[in-house]
Tab-separated table of C-alpha atoms in Angstrom:
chain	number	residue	atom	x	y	z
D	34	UNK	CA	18.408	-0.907	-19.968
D	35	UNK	CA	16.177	-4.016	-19.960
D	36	UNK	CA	15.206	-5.676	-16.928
D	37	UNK	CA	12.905	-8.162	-15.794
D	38	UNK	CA	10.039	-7.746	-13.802
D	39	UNK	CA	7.374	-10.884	-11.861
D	40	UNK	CA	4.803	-9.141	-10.330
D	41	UNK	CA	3.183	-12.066	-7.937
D	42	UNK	CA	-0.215	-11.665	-6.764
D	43	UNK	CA	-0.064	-13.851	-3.739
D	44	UNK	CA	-3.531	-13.487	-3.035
D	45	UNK	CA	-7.164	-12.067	-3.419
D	46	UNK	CA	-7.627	-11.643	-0.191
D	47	UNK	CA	-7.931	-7.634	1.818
D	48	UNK	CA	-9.396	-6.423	4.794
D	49	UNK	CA	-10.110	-3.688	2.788
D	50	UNK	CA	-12.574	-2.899	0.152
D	51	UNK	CA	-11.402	0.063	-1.786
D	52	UNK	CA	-13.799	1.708	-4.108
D	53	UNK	CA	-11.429	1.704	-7.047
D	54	UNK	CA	-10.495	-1.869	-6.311
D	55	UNK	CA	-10.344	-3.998	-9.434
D	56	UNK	CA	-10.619	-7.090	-7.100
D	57	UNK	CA	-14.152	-8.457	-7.456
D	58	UNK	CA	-13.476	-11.935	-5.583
D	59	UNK	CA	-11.158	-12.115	-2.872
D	60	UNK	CA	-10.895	-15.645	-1.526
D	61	UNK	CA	-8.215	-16.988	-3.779
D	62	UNK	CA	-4.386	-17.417	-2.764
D	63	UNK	CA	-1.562	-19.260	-4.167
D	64	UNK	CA	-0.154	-22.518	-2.500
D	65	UNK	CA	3.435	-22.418	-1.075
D	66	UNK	CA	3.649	-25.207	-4.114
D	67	UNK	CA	2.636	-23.133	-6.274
D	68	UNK	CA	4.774	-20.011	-5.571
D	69	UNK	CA	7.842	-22.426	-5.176
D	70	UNK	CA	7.104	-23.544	-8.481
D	71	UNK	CA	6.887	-19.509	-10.025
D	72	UNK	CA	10.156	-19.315	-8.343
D	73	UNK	CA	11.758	-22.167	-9.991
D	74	UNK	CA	10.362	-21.217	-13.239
D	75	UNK	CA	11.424	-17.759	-12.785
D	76	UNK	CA	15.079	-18.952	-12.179
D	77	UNK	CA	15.009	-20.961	-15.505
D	78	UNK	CA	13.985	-17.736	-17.438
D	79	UNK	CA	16.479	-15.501	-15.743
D	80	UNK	CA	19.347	-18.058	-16.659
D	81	UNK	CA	18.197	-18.520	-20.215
D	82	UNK	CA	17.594	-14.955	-21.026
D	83	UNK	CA	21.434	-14.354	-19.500
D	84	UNK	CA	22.440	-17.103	-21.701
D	85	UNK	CA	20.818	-15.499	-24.713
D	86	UNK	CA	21.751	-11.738	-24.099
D	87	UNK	CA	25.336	-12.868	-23.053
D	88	UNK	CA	25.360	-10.657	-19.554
D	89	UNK	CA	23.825	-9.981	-16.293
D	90	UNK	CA	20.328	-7.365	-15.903
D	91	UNK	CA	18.442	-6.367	-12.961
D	92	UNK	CA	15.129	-8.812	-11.722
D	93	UNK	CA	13.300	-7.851	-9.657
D	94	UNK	CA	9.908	-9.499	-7.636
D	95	UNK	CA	6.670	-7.346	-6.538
D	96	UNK	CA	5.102	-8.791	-4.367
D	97	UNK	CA	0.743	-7.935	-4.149
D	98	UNK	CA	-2.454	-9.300	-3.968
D	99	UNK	CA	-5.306	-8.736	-2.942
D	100	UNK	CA	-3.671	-7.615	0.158
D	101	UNK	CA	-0.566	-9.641	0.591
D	102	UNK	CA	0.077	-9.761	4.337
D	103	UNK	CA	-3.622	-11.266	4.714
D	104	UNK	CA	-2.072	-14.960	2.733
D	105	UNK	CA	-2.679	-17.753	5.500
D	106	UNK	CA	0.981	-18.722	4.912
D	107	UNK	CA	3.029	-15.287	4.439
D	108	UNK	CA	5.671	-16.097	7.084
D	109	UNK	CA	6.539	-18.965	5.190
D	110	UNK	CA	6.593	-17.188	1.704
D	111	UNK	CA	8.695	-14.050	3.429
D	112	UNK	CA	11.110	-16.752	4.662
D	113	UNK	CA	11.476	-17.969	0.932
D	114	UNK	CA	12.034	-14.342	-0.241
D	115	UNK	CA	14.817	-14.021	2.101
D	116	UNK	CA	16.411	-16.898	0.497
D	117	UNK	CA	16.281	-15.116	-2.684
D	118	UNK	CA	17.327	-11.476	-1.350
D	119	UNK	CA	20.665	-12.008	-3.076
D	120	UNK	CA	19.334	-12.599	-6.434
D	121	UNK	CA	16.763	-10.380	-6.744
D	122	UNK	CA	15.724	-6.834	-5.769
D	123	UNK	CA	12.023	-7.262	-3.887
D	124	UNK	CA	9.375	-4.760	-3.332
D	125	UNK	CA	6.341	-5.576	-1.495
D	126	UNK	CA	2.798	-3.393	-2.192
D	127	UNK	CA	0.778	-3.607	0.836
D	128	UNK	CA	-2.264	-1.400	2.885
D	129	UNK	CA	0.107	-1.397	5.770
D	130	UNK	CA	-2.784	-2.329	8.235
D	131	UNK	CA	-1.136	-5.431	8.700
D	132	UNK	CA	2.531	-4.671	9.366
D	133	UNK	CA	2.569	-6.677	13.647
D	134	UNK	CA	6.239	-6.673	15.077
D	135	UNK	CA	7.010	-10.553	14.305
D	136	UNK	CA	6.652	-9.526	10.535
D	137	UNK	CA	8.633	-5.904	10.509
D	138	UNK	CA	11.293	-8.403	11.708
D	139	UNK	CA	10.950	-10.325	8.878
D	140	UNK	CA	10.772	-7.778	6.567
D	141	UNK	CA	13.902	-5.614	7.637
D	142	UNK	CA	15.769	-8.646	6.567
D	143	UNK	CA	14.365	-8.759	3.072
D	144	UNK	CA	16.968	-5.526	2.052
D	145	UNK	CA	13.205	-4.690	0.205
D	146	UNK	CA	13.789	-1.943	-2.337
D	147	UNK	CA	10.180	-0.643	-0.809
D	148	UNK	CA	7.197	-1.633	1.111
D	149	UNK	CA	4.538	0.830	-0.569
D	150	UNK	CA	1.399	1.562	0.901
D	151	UNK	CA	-1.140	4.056	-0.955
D	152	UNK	CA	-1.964	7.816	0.141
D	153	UNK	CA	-4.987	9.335	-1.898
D	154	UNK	CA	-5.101	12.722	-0.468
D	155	UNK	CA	-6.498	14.408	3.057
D	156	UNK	CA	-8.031	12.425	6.056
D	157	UNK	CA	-11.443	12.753	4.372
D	158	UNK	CA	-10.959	12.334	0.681
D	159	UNK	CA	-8.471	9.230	1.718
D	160	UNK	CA	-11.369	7.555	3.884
D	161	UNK	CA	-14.110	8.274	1.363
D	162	UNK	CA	-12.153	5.676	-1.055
D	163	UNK	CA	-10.539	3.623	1.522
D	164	UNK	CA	-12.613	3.012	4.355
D	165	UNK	CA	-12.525	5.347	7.656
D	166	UNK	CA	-9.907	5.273	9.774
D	167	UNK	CA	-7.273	4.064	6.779
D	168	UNK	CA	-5.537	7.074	6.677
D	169	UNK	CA	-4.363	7.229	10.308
D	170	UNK	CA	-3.890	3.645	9.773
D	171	UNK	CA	-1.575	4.557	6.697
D	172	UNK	CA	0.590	7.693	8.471
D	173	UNK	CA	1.080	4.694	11.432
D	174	UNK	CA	2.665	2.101	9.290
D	175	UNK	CA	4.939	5.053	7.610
D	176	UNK	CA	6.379	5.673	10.982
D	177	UNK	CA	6.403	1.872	12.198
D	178	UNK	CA	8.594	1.535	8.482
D	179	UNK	CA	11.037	3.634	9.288
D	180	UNK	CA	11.493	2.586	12.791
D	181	UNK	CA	12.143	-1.100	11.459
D	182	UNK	CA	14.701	0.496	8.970
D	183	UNK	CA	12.214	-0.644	6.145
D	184	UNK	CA	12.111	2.139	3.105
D	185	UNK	CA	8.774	2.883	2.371
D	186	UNK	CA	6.640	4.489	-1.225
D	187	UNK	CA	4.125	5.885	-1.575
D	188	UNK	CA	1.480	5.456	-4.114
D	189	UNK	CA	-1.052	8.111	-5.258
D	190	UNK	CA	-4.143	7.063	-7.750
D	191	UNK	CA	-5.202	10.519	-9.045
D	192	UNK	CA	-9.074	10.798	-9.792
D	193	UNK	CA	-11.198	13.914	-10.979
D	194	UNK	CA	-11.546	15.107	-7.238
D	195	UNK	CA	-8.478	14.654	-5.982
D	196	UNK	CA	-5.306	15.159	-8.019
D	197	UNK	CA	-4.931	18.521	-6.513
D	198	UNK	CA	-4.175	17.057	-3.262
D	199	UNK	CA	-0.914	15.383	-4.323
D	200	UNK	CA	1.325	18.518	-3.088
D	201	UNK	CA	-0.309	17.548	0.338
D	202	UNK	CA	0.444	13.933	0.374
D	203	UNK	CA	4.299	14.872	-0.722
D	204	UNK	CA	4.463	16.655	2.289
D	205	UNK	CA	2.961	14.010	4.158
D	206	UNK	CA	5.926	12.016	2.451
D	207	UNK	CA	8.482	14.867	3.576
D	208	UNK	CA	7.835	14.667	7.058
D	209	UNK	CA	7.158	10.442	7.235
D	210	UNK	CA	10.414	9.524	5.922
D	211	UNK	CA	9.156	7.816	2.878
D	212	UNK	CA	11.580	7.399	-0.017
D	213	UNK	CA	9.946	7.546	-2.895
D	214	UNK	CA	6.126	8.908	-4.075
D	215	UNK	CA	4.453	8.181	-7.375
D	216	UNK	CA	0.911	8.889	-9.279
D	217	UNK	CA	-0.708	6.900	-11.751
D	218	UNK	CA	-4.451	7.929	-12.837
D	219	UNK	CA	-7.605	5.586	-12.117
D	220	UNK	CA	-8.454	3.500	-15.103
D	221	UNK	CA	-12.477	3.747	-15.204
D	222	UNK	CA	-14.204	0.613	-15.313
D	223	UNK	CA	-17.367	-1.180	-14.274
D	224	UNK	CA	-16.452	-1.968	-10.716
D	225	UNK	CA	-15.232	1.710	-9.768
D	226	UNK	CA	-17.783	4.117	-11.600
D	227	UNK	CA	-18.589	5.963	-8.822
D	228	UNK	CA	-15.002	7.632	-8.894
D	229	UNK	CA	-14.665	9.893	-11.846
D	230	UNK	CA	-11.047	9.823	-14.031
D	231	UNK	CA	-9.107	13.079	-14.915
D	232	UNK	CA	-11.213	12.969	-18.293
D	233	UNK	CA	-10.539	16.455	-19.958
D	234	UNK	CA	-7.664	18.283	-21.490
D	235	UNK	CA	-7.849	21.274	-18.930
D	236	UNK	CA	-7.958	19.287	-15.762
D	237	UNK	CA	-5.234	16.862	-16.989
D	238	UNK	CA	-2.543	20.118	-17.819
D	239	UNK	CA	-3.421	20.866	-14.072
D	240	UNK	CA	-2.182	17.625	-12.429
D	241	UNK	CA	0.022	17.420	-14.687
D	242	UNK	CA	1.692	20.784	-13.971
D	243	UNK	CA	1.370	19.220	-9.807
D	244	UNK	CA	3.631	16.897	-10.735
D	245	UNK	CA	5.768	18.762	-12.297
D	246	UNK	CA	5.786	21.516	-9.804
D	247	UNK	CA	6.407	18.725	-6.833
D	248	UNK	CA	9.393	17.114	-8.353
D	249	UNK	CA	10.888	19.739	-8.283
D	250	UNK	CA	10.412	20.846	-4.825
D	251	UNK	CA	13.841	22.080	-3.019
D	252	UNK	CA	12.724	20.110	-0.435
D	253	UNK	CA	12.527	16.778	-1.795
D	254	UNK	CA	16.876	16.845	-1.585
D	255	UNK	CA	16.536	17.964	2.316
D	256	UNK	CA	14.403	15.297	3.083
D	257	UNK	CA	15.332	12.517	0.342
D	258	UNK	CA	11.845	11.835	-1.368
D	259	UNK	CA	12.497	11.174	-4.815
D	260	UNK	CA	9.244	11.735	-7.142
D	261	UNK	CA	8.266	9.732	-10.341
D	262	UNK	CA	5.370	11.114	-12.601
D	263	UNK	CA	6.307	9.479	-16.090
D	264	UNK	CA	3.349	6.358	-15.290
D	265	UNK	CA	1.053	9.475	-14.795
D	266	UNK	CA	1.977	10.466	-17.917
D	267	UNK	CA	1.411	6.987	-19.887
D	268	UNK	CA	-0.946	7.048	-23.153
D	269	UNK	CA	-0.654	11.130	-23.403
D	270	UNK	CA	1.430	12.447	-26.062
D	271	UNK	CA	4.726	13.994	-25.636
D	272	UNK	CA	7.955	13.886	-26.676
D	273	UNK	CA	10.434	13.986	-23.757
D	274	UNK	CA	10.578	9.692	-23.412
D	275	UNK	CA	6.601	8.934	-22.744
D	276	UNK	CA	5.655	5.952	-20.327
D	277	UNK	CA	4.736	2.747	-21.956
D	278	UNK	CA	3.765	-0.271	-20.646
D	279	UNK	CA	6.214	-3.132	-20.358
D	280	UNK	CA	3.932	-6.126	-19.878
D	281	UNK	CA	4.621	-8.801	-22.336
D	282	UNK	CA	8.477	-7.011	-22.670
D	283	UNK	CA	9.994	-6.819	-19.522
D	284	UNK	CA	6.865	-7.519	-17.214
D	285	UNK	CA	5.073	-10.724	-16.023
D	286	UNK	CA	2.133	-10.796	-13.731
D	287	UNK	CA	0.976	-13.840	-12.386
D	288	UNK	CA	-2.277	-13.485	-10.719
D	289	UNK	CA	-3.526	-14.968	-7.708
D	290	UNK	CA	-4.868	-18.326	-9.627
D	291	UNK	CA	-1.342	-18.538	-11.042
D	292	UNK	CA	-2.724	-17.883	-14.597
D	293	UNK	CA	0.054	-15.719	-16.540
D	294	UNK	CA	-1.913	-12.639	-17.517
D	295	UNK	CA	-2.433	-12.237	-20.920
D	296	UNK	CA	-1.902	-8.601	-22.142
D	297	UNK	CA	-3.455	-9.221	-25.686
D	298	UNK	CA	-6.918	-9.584	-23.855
């Protein structure tokens, strides 16, 4: 089923500095201008493509950064999302270090399909790649989700060291309420050399097999976690319906300059 997807990077800015980050500069954020203007455009899209394909399909808006709760203005830009709650479906991908009780408010009255915040294994190997104390800081805004009536995912980046901790974070997941938990593998480049990718055929069958093994947990159905591997599985061969990406088809990222990115480059 096709459906349209803005992913809006609102910002550059984090308090954090993740060692897998592809972030190099983190000063730059959108204008409220600017973002109105996204919106506007986005609007025009939706309507022609409607027009075109003669019905109705999901859109949805992702909202990211940098990390997105650290814009100077994100009241005002949650405010604007609420005004377009109806329209769209709206997912927000934060650290959760940010989450104060003036915007949980807010954000219980986005009817957000998730806030997700990122789990990368134990206390330790989580704090090693995300700076220390992140971890506790993570499990905190899981239960401070919940409480607000906000559903939460959960994103795990596998690496060489720690894909075999993913059966630990879905219990983590079991027992915090959160809805949904995903993997995707780290994409080696310059910025992030000093964490290794799942880079042989033997390793990769293991994690693999994790996944496998974890979706299919009795549990899950107890305590409603749903589990999606197939963007761990993108660029390996199979036949059962492989991952590919949809940028350029049914994706559109805007960055944090406002510069459409350009997937041929």
């Amino acid at each position: 089923m096709f459906q349209l997807i803005l992913q809006l990077h609102i910002t550059g800015q984090c308090n954090l500095r993740c060692k897998h980050c592809y972030i190099s500069e983190h000063a730059q954020e959108l204008s409220i201008d600017t973002i109105k203007n996204i919106f506007f455009q986005l609007s025009e899209l939706v309507n022609e493509l409607e027009r075109v394909k003669s019905k109705k399909f999901p859109v949805s808006i992702h909202i990211t950064g940098g990390e997105p709760l650290c814009h100077s203005e994100i009241h005002t830009i949650l405010d604007m999302l609420f005004e377009q709650r109806s329209k769209y479906r709206i997912g927000i991908m934060s650290n959760g270090t940010m989450l104060d009780d003036d915007t949980l408010i807010m954000l219980s009255k986005l009817n957000l399909k998730a806030l997700q915040v990122s789990l990368d294994g134990c206390c330790e190997t989580h704090d090693k790649i995300r700076g220390n104390g992140n971890f506790l800081s993570v499990l905190h805004a899981l239960d401070l989700l919940y409480q607000y009536g906000i559903p939460s995912r959960v994103s795990f980046t596998a690496n060489k060291e720690n894909y075999i901790a993913f059966p630990f974070v879905a219990d983590i997941c079991r027992r915090h309420h959160v809805k949904s938990l995903w993997s995707d593998r780290i994409i080696p480049f310059e910025n992030n050399s000093a964490i290794k990718p799942i880079d042989n055929e033997s390793d990769m069958k293991k994690y693999v097999d994790i996944l496998a093994n974890e979706k299919n947990n009795e549990q899950n159905k107890l305590f409603g976690l749903r589990i999606d591997n197939h963007r761990a599985l993108q660029f390996i061969g199979t036949d059962d319906n492989p991952y590919w990406c949809t940028a350029g088809e049914q994706l559109i990222t805007v960055d944090e300059y406002g510069n459409v990115i350009d997937v041929n480059n």
